[in-house]
Short mmCIF file of C-alpha atoms in Angstrom, two decimals:
data_model
loop_
_atom_site.label_atom_id
_atom_site.label_comp_id
_atom_site.label_asym_id
_atom_site.label_seq_id
_atom_site.Cartn_x
_atom_site.Cartn_y
_atom_site.Cartn_z
CA UNK A 636 63.40 -7.64 -24.80
CA UNK A 637 60.02 -9.34 -25.28
CA UNK A 638 60.57 -11.42 -22.14
CA UNK A 639 61.31 -8.26 -20.12
CA UNK A 640 58.19 -6.54 -21.48
CA UNK A 641 56.14 -9.61 -20.53
CA UNK A 642 57.37 -9.56 -16.91
CA UNK A 643 56.80 -5.79 -16.70
CA UNK A 644 53.21 -6.30 -17.85
CA UNK A 645 52.61 -9.04 -15.24
CA UNK A 646 54.06 -6.85 -12.51
CA UNK A 647 51.81 -3.98 -13.58
CA UNK A 648 48.69 -6.20 -13.52
CA UNK A 649 49.59 -7.53 -10.06
CA UNK A 650 50.10 -3.99 -8.80
CA UNK A 651 46.72 -2.92 -10.29
CA UNK A 652 44.95 -5.89 -8.71
CA UNK A 653 46.57 -5.21 -5.34
CA UNK A 654 45.32 -1.62 -5.40
CA UNK A 655 41.72 -2.79 -5.94
CA UNK A 656 39.51 -3.43 -2.91
CA UNK A 657 38.88 -7.10 -2.23
CA UNK A 658 35.30 -8.10 -3.03
CA UNK A 659 34.72 -5.10 -5.28
CA UNK A 660 34.74 -5.56 -9.04
CA UNK A 661 34.09 -3.36 -12.03
CA UNK A 662 30.43 -2.30 -12.22
CA UNK A 663 28.35 -4.38 -14.59
CA UNK A 664 25.70 -1.68 -14.94
CA UNK A 665 26.31 1.72 -16.46
CA UNK A 666 24.15 3.52 -13.90
CA UNK A 667 24.68 7.10 -12.79
CA UNK A 668 23.04 8.02 -9.52
CA UNK A 669 20.57 10.90 -9.58
CA UNK A 670 21.49 14.07 -7.71
CA UNK A 671 19.01 13.44 -4.88
CA UNK A 672 20.35 9.89 -4.44
CA UNK A 673 23.98 11.01 -4.23
CA UNK A 674 23.01 13.84 -1.86
CA UNK A 675 21.40 11.36 0.52
CA UNK A 676 24.39 8.99 0.32
CA UNK A 677 26.67 11.88 1.29
CA UNK A 678 24.40 12.70 4.25
CA UNK A 679 24.44 9.10 5.46
CA UNK A 680 28.22 8.82 5.15
CA UNK A 681 28.50 12.06 7.11
CA UNK A 682 26.72 10.35 10.03
CA UNK A 683 28.84 7.19 9.61
CA UNK A 684 32.05 9.21 9.80
CA UNK A 685 30.80 10.92 12.96
CA UNK A 686 29.54 7.67 14.56
CA UNK A 687 31.43 4.77 12.86
CA UNK A 688 30.03 2.08 15.15
CA UNK A 689 27.35 1.35 17.72
CA UNK A 690 24.91 3.77 16.06
CA UNK A 691 21.49 3.20 14.49
CA UNK A 692 20.33 5.51 11.70
CA UNK A 693 17.01 5.41 9.83
CA UNK A 694 16.67 6.62 6.23
CA UNK A 695 13.33 7.35 4.51
CA UNK A 696 12.70 7.51 0.76
CA UNK A 697 9.39 6.95 -1.09
CA UNK A 698 8.67 3.71 -2.95
CA UNK A 699 10.13 4.12 -6.43
CA UNK A 700 12.86 6.51 -5.26
CA UNK A 701 15.58 3.87 -5.64
CA UNK A 702 16.41 2.72 -2.11
CA UNK A 703 18.08 -0.49 -3.36
CA UNK A 704 20.22 1.50 -5.80
CA UNK A 705 21.26 3.83 -2.98
CA UNK A 706 22.29 1.17 -0.50
CA UNK A 707 24.01 -0.89 -3.23
CA UNK A 708 26.21 2.09 -4.07
CA UNK A 709 26.70 2.72 -0.35
CA UNK A 710 27.80 -0.89 0.17
CA UNK A 711 30.40 -0.53 -2.57
CA UNK A 712 31.73 2.73 -1.16
CA UNK A 713 31.67 1.54 2.45
CA UNK A 714 33.79 -1.54 1.66
CA UNK A 715 36.23 0.62 -0.33
CA UNK A 716 36.48 3.22 2.44
CA UNK A 717 36.71 0.94 5.50
CA UNK A 718 37.67 -2.51 4.21
CA UNK A 719 34.96 -3.87 6.53
CA UNK A 720 32.15 -6.22 5.58
CA UNK A 721 28.49 -5.33 4.97
CA UNK A 722 25.42 -7.37 5.90
CA UNK A 723 22.07 -6.61 4.24
CA UNK A 724 18.90 -7.97 5.84
CA UNK A 725 15.54 -8.49 4.12
CA UNK A 726 12.29 -10.11 5.26
CA UNK A 727 11.46 -12.00 2.04
CA UNK A 728 13.40 -14.33 -0.22
CA UNK A 729 12.35 -12.36 -3.34
CA UNK A 730 13.94 -9.23 -1.87
CA UNK A 731 17.10 -11.22 -1.09
CA UNK A 732 17.45 -12.24 -4.72
CA UNK A 733 16.67 -8.78 -6.09
CA UNK A 734 19.12 -7.14 -3.70
CA UNK A 735 21.85 -9.65 -4.52
CA UNK A 736 21.34 -9.05 -8.25
CA UNK A 737 21.51 -5.27 -7.78
CA UNK A 738 24.70 -5.55 -5.69
CA UNK A 739 26.32 -7.72 -8.37
CA UNK A 740 25.43 -5.08 -10.94
CA UNK A 741 27.24 -2.53 -8.78
CA UNK A 742 30.32 -4.75 -8.71
CA UNK A 743 29.86 -6.03 -5.15
CA UNK A 744 30.55 -9.76 -4.84
CA UNK A 745 27.98 -11.09 -2.39
CA UNK A 746 26.57 -14.27 -0.95
CA UNK A 747 22.94 -14.99 -0.04
CA UNK A 748 22.38 -16.66 3.33
CA UNK A 749 19.16 -18.61 2.83
CA UNK A 750 17.65 -21.73 4.42
CA UNK A 751 20.09 -23.97 2.49
CA UNK A 752 23.13 -22.25 4.02
CA UNK A 753 23.93 -23.95 7.34
CA UNK A 754 27.53 -22.73 7.74
CA UNK A 755 29.86 -20.22 6.10
CA UNK A 756 33.20 -21.93 5.44
CA UNK A 757 33.75 -19.57 2.48
CA UNK A 758 32.96 -16.31 4.27
CA UNK A 759 36.48 -15.00 3.70
CA UNK A 760 35.71 -14.99 -0.04
CA UNK A 761 33.08 -12.26 0.39
CA UNK A 762 32.82 -8.74 1.78
CA UNK A 763 29.03 -8.60 1.54
CA UNK A 764 26.21 -10.93 2.62
CA UNK A 765 22.47 -10.77 1.98
CA UNK A 766 20.32 -12.64 4.48
CA UNK A 767 16.73 -13.43 5.34
CA UNK A 768 16.02 -12.20 8.85
CA UNK A 769 14.48 -15.45 10.13
CA UNK A 770 17.18 -17.67 8.62
CA UNK A 771 20.02 -15.58 10.01
CA UNK A 772 18.37 -15.33 13.42
CA UNK A 773 18.09 -19.13 13.61
CA UNK A 774 21.72 -19.66 12.56
CA UNK A 775 23.06 -17.08 15.02
CA UNK A 776 20.98 -18.39 17.92
CA UNK A 777 22.09 -21.96 17.18
CA UNK A 778 25.69 -20.68 17.13
CA UNK A 779 26.21 -22.55 13.88
CA UNK A 780 27.25 -19.48 12.00
CA UNK A 781 29.29 -16.38 12.75
CA UNK A 782 29.92 -13.56 10.32
CA UNK A 783 33.18 -11.84 11.19
CA UNK A 784 34.28 -8.24 10.72
CA UNK A 785 30.85 -6.78 9.90
CA UNK A 786 31.03 -2.99 10.05
CA UNK A 787 27.71 -1.98 8.44
CA UNK A 788 24.29 -3.65 8.70
CA UNK A 789 21.64 -2.42 6.23
CA UNK A 790 18.01 -3.31 6.95
CA UNK A 791 15.60 -3.12 4.00
CA UNK A 792 11.91 -2.42 4.80
CA UNK A 793 13.05 -1.48 8.32
CA UNK A 794 9.53 -0.74 9.57
CA UNK A 795 8.98 -4.49 10.06
CA UNK A 796 9.63 -5.41 13.69
CA UNK A 797 11.08 -8.84 12.91
CA UNK A 798 14.51 -7.21 12.49
CA UNK A 799 14.73 -6.07 16.12
CA UNK A 800 15.73 -9.50 17.38
CA UNK A 801 18.96 -9.35 15.39
CA UNK A 802 20.19 -6.05 16.81
CA UNK A 803 21.81 -7.76 19.83
CA UNK A 804 24.21 -9.64 17.51
CA UNK A 805 25.50 -6.43 15.90
CA UNK A 806 25.76 -3.97 18.78
CA UNK A 807 29.21 -2.75 17.70
CA UNK A 808 28.14 -2.10 14.09
CA UNK A 809 26.65 0.89 12.33
CA UNK A 810 23.04 -0.08 11.58
CA UNK A 811 21.21 1.65 8.71
CA UNK A 812 17.46 1.05 8.47
CA UNK A 813 15.86 1.90 5.12
CA UNK A 814 12.13 2.39 4.60
CA UNK A 815 9.53 4.38 2.69
CA UNK A 816 7.51 4.84 5.87
CA UNK A 817 9.34 5.27 9.20
CA UNK A 818 6.34 4.04 11.16
CA UNK A 819 6.60 0.73 13.01
CA UNK A 820 4.37 -2.17 11.94
CA UNK A 821 3.61 -2.56 15.67
CA UNK A 822 2.28 0.61 17.30
CA UNK A 823 3.54 -0.62 20.68
CA UNK A 824 7.14 -0.76 19.42
CA UNK A 825 7.94 2.69 17.95
CA UNK A 826 10.97 3.00 15.68
CA UNK A 827 12.42 5.82 17.78
CA UNK A 828 13.21 3.16 20.42
CA UNK A 829 15.69 1.48 18.06
CA UNK A 830 17.01 4.29 15.88
CA UNK A 831 18.82 7.39 17.08
CA UNK A 832 17.85 9.70 14.23
CA UNK A 833 16.04 9.89 10.90
CA UNK A 834 17.25 11.24 7.56
CA UNK A 835 14.33 12.13 5.24
CA UNK A 836 14.88 11.89 1.49
CA UNK A 837 13.00 13.60 -1.33
CA UNK A 838 9.20 13.75 -1.04
CA UNK A 839 6.78 12.06 -3.44
CA UNK A 840 5.68 15.42 -4.86
CA UNK A 841 9.32 16.41 -5.46
CA UNK A 842 10.06 13.12 -7.24
CA UNK A 843 6.93 13.60 -9.37
CA UNK A 844 7.98 17.14 -10.26
CA UNK A 845 11.46 15.92 -11.26
CA UNK A 846 9.94 13.17 -13.42
CA UNK A 847 11.09 10.21 -11.32
CA UNK A 848 7.57 9.16 -10.24
CA UNK A 849 4.27 9.23 -12.14
CA UNK A 850 1.37 11.56 -11.38
CA UNK A 851 -1.61 9.86 -9.75
CA UNK A 852 -5.36 10.25 -10.25
CA UNK A 853 -7.26 8.90 -7.24
CA UNK A 854 -10.94 8.01 -7.52
CA UNK A 855 -12.61 7.27 -4.20
CA UNK A 856 -15.90 5.37 -3.82
CA UNK A 857 -17.73 5.66 -0.52
CA UNK A 858 -17.87 2.38 1.40
CA UNK A 859 -19.52 1.79 4.78
CA UNK A 860 -16.85 0.30 7.04
CA UNK A 861 -18.35 0.61 10.51
CA UNK A 862 -18.91 -3.17 10.68
CA UNK A 863 -15.20 -3.91 10.22
CA UNK A 864 -13.31 -5.15 13.27
CA UNK A 865 -9.78 -4.12 14.25
CA UNK A 866 -7.40 -6.91 15.26
CA UNK A 867 -4.43 -7.17 17.63
CA UNK A 868 -2.09 -5.78 14.97
CA UNK A 869 -4.08 -2.55 14.79
CA UNK A 870 -5.49 -3.22 11.31
CA UNK A 871 -8.83 -4.55 10.09
CA UNK A 872 -9.27 -8.30 10.54
CA UNK A 873 -9.34 -10.55 7.51
CA UNK A 874 -12.60 -12.16 8.68
CA UNK A 875 -14.58 -8.90 8.95
CA UNK A 876 -13.06 -7.63 5.69
CA UNK A 877 -14.05 -10.81 3.86
CA UNK A 878 -17.64 -10.51 5.10
CA UNK A 879 -17.86 -7.05 3.58
CA UNK A 880 -15.79 -7.32 0.41
CA UNK A 881 -16.91 -10.81 -0.65
CA UNK A 882 -20.60 -9.90 -0.74
CA UNK A 883 -22.46 -9.35 -3.98
CA UNK A 884 -22.99 -5.60 -3.67
CA UNK A 885 -19.29 -4.89 -3.05
CA UNK A 886 -18.27 -7.14 -5.95
CA UNK A 887 -20.68 -5.20 -8.16
CA UNK A 888 -19.31 -1.88 -6.89
CA UNK A 889 -15.76 -3.06 -7.69
CA UNK A 890 -16.72 -4.18 -11.20
CA UNK A 891 -18.55 -0.92 -11.85
CA UNK A 892 -15.56 1.10 -10.63
CA UNK A 893 -13.28 -0.90 -12.94
CA UNK A 894 -15.49 -0.25 -15.96
CA UNK A 895 -15.71 3.45 -15.11
CA UNK A 896 -12.02 4.11 -14.44
CA UNK A 897 -9.81 1.29 -15.69
CA UNK A 898 -11.37 -0.73 -18.51
CA UNK A 899 -8.64 -1.87 -20.88
CA UNK A 900 -5.81 -0.78 -18.55
CA UNK A 901 -3.29 -3.05 -16.85
CA UNK A 902 -4.72 -3.35 -13.34
CA UNK A 903 -3.53 -4.63 -9.98
CA UNK A 904 -6.20 -5.32 -7.31
CA UNK A 905 -5.27 -5.57 -3.61
CA UNK A 906 -7.56 -7.46 -1.21
CA UNK A 907 -7.53 -8.34 2.49
CA UNK A 908 -8.30 -12.05 2.25
CA UNK A 909 -7.94 -15.01 -0.11
CA UNK A 910 -11.70 -15.64 -0.31
CA UNK A 911 -12.29 -12.04 -1.42
CA UNK A 912 -9.60 -12.27 -4.08
CA UNK A 913 -11.06 -15.53 -5.40
CA UNK A 914 -14.53 -13.91 -5.54
CA UNK A 915 -13.00 -10.99 -7.46
CA UNK A 916 -11.40 -13.45 -9.87
CA UNK A 917 -14.72 -15.16 -10.66
CA UNK A 918 -16.66 -11.87 -10.82
CA UNK A 919 -14.26 -10.49 -13.45
CA UNK A 920 -13.84 -13.81 -15.26
CA UNK A 921 -17.62 -14.20 -15.59
CA UNK A 922 -17.69 -10.69 -17.07
CA UNK A 923 -15.27 -11.90 -19.77
CA UNK A 924 -12.29 -9.94 -18.45
CA UNK A 925 -8.64 -11.17 -18.56
CA UNK A 926 -7.80 -11.82 -14.89
CA UNK A 927 -5.55 -14.05 -12.76
CA UNK A 928 -5.48 -14.63 -8.97
CA UNK A 929 -2.36 -14.75 -6.73
CA UNK A 930 -1.91 -15.49 -3.03
CA UNK A 931 0.74 -16.99 -0.77
CA UNK A 932 -0.42 -20.54 -1.58
CA UNK A 933 0.28 -20.09 -5.31
CA UNK A 934 3.21 -22.28 -6.42
CA UNK A 935 6.45 -20.59 -7.47
CA UNK A 936 6.03 -21.75 -11.06
CA UNK A 937 2.40 -20.60 -11.29
CA UNK A 938 3.34 -17.24 -9.80
CA UNK A 939 6.17 -16.87 -12.31
CA UNK A 940 3.83 -17.75 -15.18
CA UNK A 941 1.11 -15.36 -13.98
CA UNK A 942 3.51 -12.43 -13.56
CA UNK A 943 5.01 -13.14 -17.00
CA UNK A 944 1.48 -13.13 -18.49
CA UNK A 945 0.72 -9.92 -16.57
CA UNK A 946 3.85 -8.22 -17.92
CA UNK A 947 3.13 -9.03 -21.56
CA UNK A 948 -0.69 -8.60 -21.62
CA UNK A 949 -1.70 -4.92 -22.09
CA UNK A 950 -5.15 -5.17 -20.42
CA UNK A 951 -4.21 -7.82 -17.83
CA UNK A 952 -5.76 -7.82 -14.35
CA UNK A 953 -4.21 -9.51 -11.31
CA UNK A 954 -6.12 -9.82 -8.05
CA UNK A 955 -3.91 -10.61 -5.08
CA UNK A 956 -3.51 -10.79 -1.31
CA UNK A 957 -0.45 -9.27 0.43
CA UNK A 958 2.34 -10.76 -1.66
CA UNK A 959 2.73 -7.99 -4.29
CA UNK A 960 3.04 -5.08 -1.83
CA UNK A 961 6.84 -5.45 -1.61
CA UNK A 962 9.46 -7.07 -3.81
CA UNK A 963 7.35 -6.62 -6.95
CA UNK A 964 8.21 -4.15 -9.68
CA UNK A 965 6.13 -3.96 -12.85
CA UNK A 966 6.37 -0.42 -14.30
CA UNK A 967 3.62 -1.06 -16.90
CA UNK A 968 0.86 -1.13 -14.22
CA UNK A 969 -1.66 1.58 -15.07
CA UNK A 970 -4.27 1.18 -12.31
CA UNK A 971 -4.12 0.18 -8.66
CA UNK A 972 -7.41 -0.85 -7.03
CA UNK A 973 -7.52 -0.79 -3.24
CA UNK A 974 -10.32 -3.32 -2.76
CA UNK A 975 -9.77 -3.17 0.96
CA UNK A 976 -9.49 -0.78 3.87
CA UNK A 977 -6.36 -0.50 5.97
CA UNK A 978 -5.24 1.46 9.01
CA UNK A 979 -1.60 0.98 8.00
CA UNK A 980 -0.05 4.07 6.42
CA UNK A 981 2.86 1.89 5.30
CA UNK A 982 0.58 -0.50 3.42
CA UNK A 983 -1.30 2.44 1.86
CA UNK A 984 1.94 3.83 0.41
CA UNK A 985 3.22 0.40 -0.61
CA UNK A 986 0.08 -0.53 -2.54
CA UNK A 987 -0.17 2.76 -4.43
CA UNK A 988 3.59 2.77 -5.02
CA UNK A 989 3.25 -0.34 -7.21
CA UNK A 990 1.83 1.87 -9.95
CA UNK A 991 4.12 4.89 -9.57
CA UNK A 992 6.98 3.85 -11.86
CA UNK A 993 7.48 6.07 -14.91
CA UNK A 994 8.04 4.87 -18.46
CA UNK A 995 8.65 6.58 -21.77
CA UNK A 996 4.92 6.47 -22.58
CA UNK A 997 3.61 6.53 -18.98
CA UNK A 998 3.69 9.60 -16.75
CA UNK A 999 0.47 9.03 -14.80
CA UNK A 1000 -1.56 6.20 -13.28
CA UNK A 1001 -4.95 5.68 -11.62
CA UNK A 1002 -5.92 4.56 -8.13
CA UNK A 1003 -9.43 3.34 -7.36
CA UNK A 1004 -10.04 3.49 -3.61
CA UNK A 1005 -12.77 1.22 -2.24
CA UNK A 1006 -11.73 1.45 1.41
CA UNK A 1007 -12.02 5.15 2.33
CA UNK A 1008 -8.20 5.12 2.51
CA UNK A 1009 -7.86 8.50 0.81
CA UNK A 1010 -10.08 10.08 3.47
CA UNK A 1011 -8.14 8.32 6.24
CA UNK A 1012 -4.56 9.11 5.16
CA UNK A 1013 -4.82 11.99 2.73
CA UNK A 1014 -3.60 12.11 -0.87
CA UNK A 1015 -0.66 9.84 -1.74
CA UNK A 1016 1.47 12.77 -2.92
CA UNK A 1017 0.62 15.13 -0.04
CA UNK A 1018 3.63 16.11 2.08
CA UNK A 1019 4.08 14.03 5.25
CA UNK A 1020 6.03 15.20 8.30
CA UNK A 1021 7.99 11.98 8.74
CA UNK A 1022 10.18 13.39 11.49
CA UNK A 1023 7.10 14.24 13.54
CA UNK A 1024 5.68 10.74 12.96
CA UNK A 1025 9.05 9.20 13.87
CA UNK A 1026 9.25 11.20 17.11
CA UNK A 1027 5.56 10.97 18.09
CA UNK A 1028 3.82 7.97 16.43
CA UNK A 1029 1.15 7.95 19.17
CA UNK A 1030 0.09 11.48 18.24
CA UNK A 1031 -0.25 10.40 14.62
CA UNK A 1032 -2.44 7.38 15.43
CA UNK A 1033 -4.62 9.37 17.83
CA UNK A 1034 -5.41 11.89 15.10
CA UNK A 1035 -6.42 9.41 12.41
CA UNK A 1036 -10.04 9.87 11.37
CA UNK A 1037 -12.35 7.11 12.59
CA UNK A 1038 -14.56 5.27 10.10
CA UNK A 1039 -17.61 6.92 11.63
CA UNK A 1040 -16.09 10.39 11.16
CA UNK A 1041 -15.24 9.57 7.55
CA UNK A 1042 -18.70 8.20 6.79
CA UNK A 1043 -20.34 11.21 8.41
CA UNK A 1044 -19.02 13.29 5.52
CA UNK A 1045 -20.16 10.91 2.79
CA UNK A 1046 -22.18 12.55 0.05
CA UNK A 1047 -24.23 9.99 -1.85
CA UNK A 1048 -24.10 10.37 -5.60
CA UNK A 1049 -26.65 8.48 -7.62
CA UNK A 1050 -24.95 6.34 -10.29
CA UNK A 1051 -25.63 7.49 -13.88
CA UNK A 1052 -27.56 4.34 -14.82
CA UNK A 1053 -29.93 4.80 -11.86
CA UNK A 1054 -30.21 8.56 -12.43
CA UNK A 1055 -31.32 7.78 -15.98
CA UNK A 1056 -34.30 5.83 -14.59
CA UNK A 1057 -35.38 9.03 -12.77
CA UNK A 1058 -34.77 11.28 -15.78
CA UNK A 1059 -38.13 13.09 -15.40
CA UNK A 1060 -37.18 14.28 -11.92
CA UNK A 1061 -35.43 17.64 -11.87
CA UNK A 1062 -33.67 17.09 -8.54
CA UNK A 1063 -32.89 13.77 -6.84
CA UNK A 1064 -30.72 15.12 -4.02
CA UNK A 1065 -31.81 15.80 -0.45
CA UNK A 1066 -29.71 17.47 2.26
CA UNK A 1067 -30.57 15.66 5.50
CA UNK A 1068 -28.46 17.94 7.71
CA UNK A 1069 -30.02 21.11 6.26
CA UNK A 1070 -33.51 19.64 6.70
CA UNK A 1071 -32.68 18.66 10.29
CA UNK A 1072 -31.57 22.23 11.12
CA UNK A 1073 -34.89 23.58 9.75
CA UNK A 1074 -36.89 21.02 11.76
CA UNK A 1075 -35.08 21.92 14.99
CA UNK A 1076 -35.57 25.67 14.43
CA UNK A 1077 -39.28 25.15 13.83
CA UNK A 1078 -39.61 23.01 16.95
CA UNK A 1079 -40.89 20.00 15.00
CA UNK A 1080 -40.19 16.35 15.75
CA UNK A 1081 -36.94 15.12 14.20
CA UNK A 1082 -38.77 12.40 12.21
CA UNK A 1083 -40.24 15.16 10.06
CA UNK A 1084 -36.89 15.05 8.23
CA UNK A 1085 -37.59 11.49 7.09
CA UNK A 1086 -41.17 12.41 6.13
CA UNK A 1087 -39.88 15.22 3.87
CA UNK A 1088 -37.29 12.89 2.39
CA UNK A 1089 -39.94 10.28 1.69
CA UNK A 1090 -42.21 12.83 -0.02
CA UNK A 1091 -39.42 13.48 -2.50
CA UNK A 1092 -38.80 9.76 -3.06
CA UNK A 1093 -42.51 9.11 -3.65
CA UNK A 1094 -42.65 11.97 -6.15
CA UNK A 1095 -39.56 10.60 -7.97
CA UNK A 1096 -41.03 7.11 -8.27
CA UNK A 1097 -44.49 8.29 -9.37
CA UNK A 1098 -43.41 10.81 -12.02
CA UNK A 1099 -41.06 8.28 -13.65
CA UNK A 1100 -43.57 5.39 -13.78
CA UNK A 1101 -46.70 4.46 -15.72
CA UNK A 1102 -48.33 2.43 -12.98
CA UNK A 1103 -47.93 1.34 -9.36
CA UNK A 1104 -45.94 -1.75 -10.34
CA UNK A 1105 -43.32 0.31 -12.18
CA UNK A 1106 -43.15 2.75 -9.26
CA UNK A 1107 -42.55 0.00 -6.71
CA UNK A 1108 -39.80 -1.49 -8.87
CA UNK A 1109 -38.18 1.95 -9.09
CA UNK A 1110 -38.38 2.29 -5.31
CA UNK A 1111 -36.03 -0.69 -4.99
CA UNK A 1112 -33.40 1.25 -6.96
CA UNK A 1113 -33.35 3.82 -4.15
CA UNK A 1114 -31.91 1.36 -1.62
CA UNK A 1115 -28.44 2.99 -1.44
CA UNK A 1116 -29.91 6.50 -1.41
CA UNK A 1117 -32.25 5.57 1.45
CA UNK A 1118 -29.38 3.94 3.36
CA UNK A 1119 -27.26 7.08 2.98
CA UNK A 1120 -30.08 9.37 4.15
CA UNK A 1121 -30.86 7.16 7.15
CA UNK A 1122 -27.19 7.13 8.14
CA UNK A 1123 -26.96 10.93 7.95
CA UNK A 1124 -30.19 11.25 9.95
CA UNK A 1125 -28.87 8.90 12.65
CA UNK A 1126 -25.74 11.05 12.98
CA UNK A 1127 -27.92 14.15 13.38
CA UNK A 1128 -29.87 12.62 16.25
CA UNK A 1129 -26.71 11.02 17.76
CA UNK A 1130 -28.20 7.54 17.62
CA UNK A 1131 -26.19 5.65 15.05
CA UNK A 1132 -26.16 2.00 16.14
CA UNK A 1133 -26.39 -0.47 13.28
CA UNK A 1134 -29.54 -2.15 14.64
CA UNK A 1135 -31.33 1.18 14.89
CA UNK A 1136 -30.29 2.17 11.36
CA UNK A 1137 -31.39 -1.21 9.98
CA UNK A 1138 -34.79 -0.83 11.63
CA UNK A 1139 -35.18 2.73 10.28
CA UNK A 1140 -34.30 1.57 6.75
CA UNK A 1141 -36.85 -1.26 6.84
CA UNK A 1142 -39.51 1.06 8.24
CA UNK A 1143 -38.72 3.75 5.64
CA UNK A 1144 -38.88 1.29 2.72
CA UNK A 1145 -42.16 -0.19 3.97
CA UNK A 1146 -43.77 3.27 4.32
CA UNK A 1147 -42.40 4.30 0.92
CA UNK A 1148 -44.24 1.39 -0.74
CA UNK A 1149 -47.46 2.29 1.12
CA UNK A 1150 -47.25 5.95 0.07
CA UNK A 1151 -46.63 4.93 -3.55
CA UNK A 1152 -49.80 2.76 -3.47
CA UNK A 1153 -51.83 5.77 -2.32
CA UNK A 1154 -50.73 7.79 -5.35
CA UNK A 1155 -52.27 5.37 -7.89
#
C-alpha cells in the first residue's frame, strides 16, 4: 500500500513538472504589478499577438516607473505563452547584472552573455539571455556564437543608437525597445526609422499623483552659456563646459546654491567633465563638507565603497561624470544638482530621475539647475507629447530655445549677502528694457540707458559708504549686476557679441569708479 502511494506521488510530481514551462520557475519575489504596469503589458501583448514576428515596437515609461519590472514579467509570460526564447540587450554591464537579478526574482532562469562568454554550449539550458550590445555584436559577427529560437528581443535604454547594428541578426523576431525618452541619441538617426509604432505609458505627473514618484522642487540659477560650444553629437563639448564650470565664480555659485537649497541633504551632483567634478570635490571638501568623487576611471572596488558610503551617510554628497545617469538606483537621494548644461532631453530626464524614487519618509526632492536646463526643456513633470517627438524629432529640435533666447529673459537678482551691503538703498533694481523704450521715444542716444543705470549705481555706492575707499570696494560687488545690465542693453541694440559686451563692461566699471571719486 505504501509502495503504491509512493509511486503515485512520483507520477504526480512528474506530471506537475511536465506541465511547467521549461526555464520558468516559481517567483522568488512576492511582487504584484501595479495597475498601470499590467495595463501596458496587456497593450504590448496585444501588438505581439497581431504581429508575432518581424515587427519593431517602442515602449515609453518615465524613469522610476518600473520598466525592468514590466519587461521581466513580460519575459516570463512570453516564454509561457510561446515556448520561444527571449534575448534582453543592455548597453552597460551594471544593467546586465541588475536585469539578470530581476529576471531571477521573477522566476526566469537566465544567462548573462558578457566578455568572458565566447561560446554557448549550454544554451539549451536557458530560455532567456541577457547580453551587452558590444559583446553580442562581436560574437555574432565573428560567427562564434548563435542563439537559436529567439522569438522576442527586448532592448533596454533603446534610445542609444548602438543597438541598431544588431537588428540585422534578429529580423524575424519581435523587437521591443524600452525607454523613458523615445528620442534618438543621434539626431540624424531618428527612432521612427527603426520602430513601427510607439506605446506611451503613464506620465510623470500621473505617477506623482498616484504616489509612485516623488514631487520635485526645481531651483534654477541663471548661468551665461553663450560661450559653450556644441559638438558633433549635438550636445555641449566637454572642453567648453570645463572652461566655464571649473572656474572660481561657477564653483562659488555651486557652493552657494548648495548651502541655500541642500545643506545637510543627501546630494548627487552631475558634471560634464572629470576636471570639473574634481574641482567640485575640492571646493566642497575645503568647505568641510562630506563629499566623494566618481568617474569612469574609478576602480570597481572604490566605486562600490563610495556608493556604500553614500547609501549609509545621511548628508553625503557625490560628484560624478556620466556614470550614475543609468543603472544607478539610490532612493534616499534628496537633491540632484545639474552642474552642467545639456541639449539632451534624455539626459535631462535621466539625471533628475535619480532623485524621483519615493520612500516611506520621502515624497519630494529638490533639483538645483545650474545649466538653464529648466528654461530649455520645461519642468520635469510637465506633460510631453512623446508621439509627436517620435514622429517629428526635427520639429522638436528646431523649436528648442537657444542659449541667447534663454539669457535674454534673465532677471538678475542680487544675492542676499550683497543686498545687505546696500541696505540703505531703497531700490537696487533697474529695468534696462523699460529705460531703452523711454530713450527711443524721447529720441535720445541709446547710451543714455547706461548713463541712467550708472547714476543709480553711483548713488547706491555713495549712500552705503563712509568714504571713497569704501564706495570703490562696494562698486566691485556690483560686477554681476553690471554684467547683467550690459547684456540686456546689448540685446536691445542688437549688438551682442562677447567682445563688445566685454568692452562695455570694462568701460562702465571704469566710468563708475570715476563718478564715485567725483562724489567725495
